[in-house]
């Protein structure tokens, strides 16, 4: 049986305060690690694009003009 978000919240509510704090710490660390992994994947992808010659040079003004479009 798959748990819904509401089921998970109910299970968390049943935990002691100490367990809730421990769970919160663990979840924060896992989210941080997942974000770190996503950033590394983006860096690897950017490196591959650069090595393949798919990147072009641009000044700060050029980049800002592109962002403002």
mmCIF file of C-alpha atoms in Angstrom:
data_model
loop_
_atom_site.group_PDB
_atom_site.id
_atom_site.type_symbol
_atom_site.label_atom_id
_atom_site.label_comp_id
_atom_site.label_asym_id
_atom_site.label_seq_id
_atom_site.Cartn_x
_atom_site.Cartn_y
_atom_site.Cartn_z
ATOM 1 C CA UNK A 1 0.000 0.000 0.000
ATOM 2 C CA UNK A 2 1.361 3.394 -0.982
ATOM 3 C CA UNK A 3 1.369 6.113 1.653
ATOM 4 C CA UNK A 4 -0.111 9.502 0.855
ATOM 5 C CA UNK A 5 1.419 12.748 2.010
ATOM 6 C CA UNK A 6 -1.349 13.006 4.583
ATOM 7 C CA UNK A 7 -0.504 9.512 5.887
ATOM 8 C CA UNK A 8 3.122 10.526 6.283
ATOM 9 C CA UNK A 9 2.148 13.682 8.167
ATOM 10 C CA UNK A 10 -0.035 11.642 10.495
ATOM 11 C CA UNK A 11 2.856 9.246 11.140
ATOM 12 C CA UNK A 12 5.192 12.161 11.883
ATOM 13 C CA UNK A 13 2.626 13.649 14.237
ATOM 14 C CA UNK A 14 2.683 10.422 16.251
ATOM 15 C CA UNK A 15 6.447 10.707 16.845
ATOM 16 C CA UNK A 16 7.971 12.124 19.995
ATOM 17 C CA UNK A 17 9.393 15.635 19.808
ATOM 18 C CA UNK A 18 12.923 14.212 19.891
ATOM 19 C CA UNK A 19 12.167 11.883 16.974
ATOM 20 C CA UNK A 20 10.541 14.722 15.026
ATOM 21 C CA UNK A 21 13.667 16.848 15.470
ATOM 22 C CA UNK A 22 15.879 13.947 14.411
ATOM 23 C CA UNK A 23 13.688 13.318 11.348
ATOM 24 C CA UNK A 24 13.816 17.001 10.420
ATOM 25 C CA UNK A 25 17.613 16.998 10.662
ATOM 26 C CA UNK A 26 17.885 13.863 8.520
ATOM 27 C CA UNK A 27 15.498 15.201 5.866
ATOM 28 C CA UNK A 28 17.342 18.536 5.692
ATOM 29 C CA UNK A 29 20.668 16.774 5.228
ATOM 30 C CA UNK A 30 19.246 14.512 2.517
ATOM 31 C CA UNK A 31 17.714 17.461 0.667
ATOM 32 C CA UNK A 32 21.036 19.304 0.856
ATOM 33 C CA UNK A 33 22.847 16.253 -0.505
ATOM 34 C CA UNK A 34 20.301 15.836 -3.306
ATOM 35 C CA UNK A 35 20.694 19.487 -4.305
ATOM 36 C CA UNK A 36 24.474 19.071 -4.245
ATOM 37 C CA UNK A 37 24.190 16.040 -6.547
ATOM 38 C CA UNK A 38 21.930 17.985 -8.933
ATOM 39 C CA UNK A 39 24.456 20.830 -9.066
ATOM 40 C CA UNK A 40 27.290 18.394 -9.847
ATOM 41 C CA UNK A 41 25.222 16.913 -12.668
ATOM 42 C CA UNK A 42 24.647 20.410 -14.058
ATOM 43 C CA UNK A 43 28.375 21.159 -13.823
ATOM 44 C CA UNK A 44 29.205 17.891 -15.599
ATOM 45 C CA UNK A 45 26.687 18.730 -18.333
ATOM 46 C CA UNK A 46 28.125 22.233 -18.734
ATOM 47 C CA UNK A 47 31.646 20.805 -18.922
ATOM 48 C CA UNK A 48 30.548 18.368 -21.621
ATOM 49 C CA UNK A 49 28.895 21.169 -23.623
ATOM 50 C CA UNK A 50 32.032 23.283 -23.304
ATOM 51 C CA UNK A 51 34.271 20.407 -24.416
ATOM 52 C CA UNK A 52 31.952 19.766 -27.381
ATOM 53 C CA UNK A 53 32.292 23.408 -28.454
ATOM 54 C CA UNK A 54 28.646 24.192 -27.804
ATOM 55 C CA UNK A 55 29.386 27.246 -25.662
ATOM 56 C CA UNK A 56 29.992 30.747 -26.907
ATOM 57 C CA UNK A 57 31.819 33.558 -25.182
ATOM 58 C CA UNK A 58 29.822 36.538 -24.005
ATOM 59 C CA UNK A 59 30.365 39.686 -22.013
ATOM 60 C CA UNK A 60 28.342 40.518 -18.918
ATOM 61 C CA UNK A 61 26.406 43.059 -21.005
ATOM 62 C CA UNK A 62 25.580 40.383 -23.602
ATOM 63 C CA UNK A 63 24.341 38.012 -20.913
ATOM 64 C CA UNK A 64 22.239 40.677 -19.244
ATOM 65 C CA UNK A 65 20.718 41.678 -22.572
ATOM 66 C CA UNK A 66 19.774 38.045 -23.156
ATOM 67 C CA UNK A 67 18.247 37.726 -19.682
ATOM 68 C CA UNK A 68 16.153 40.871 -20.153
ATOM 69 C CA UNK A 69 14.550 39.658 -23.395
#
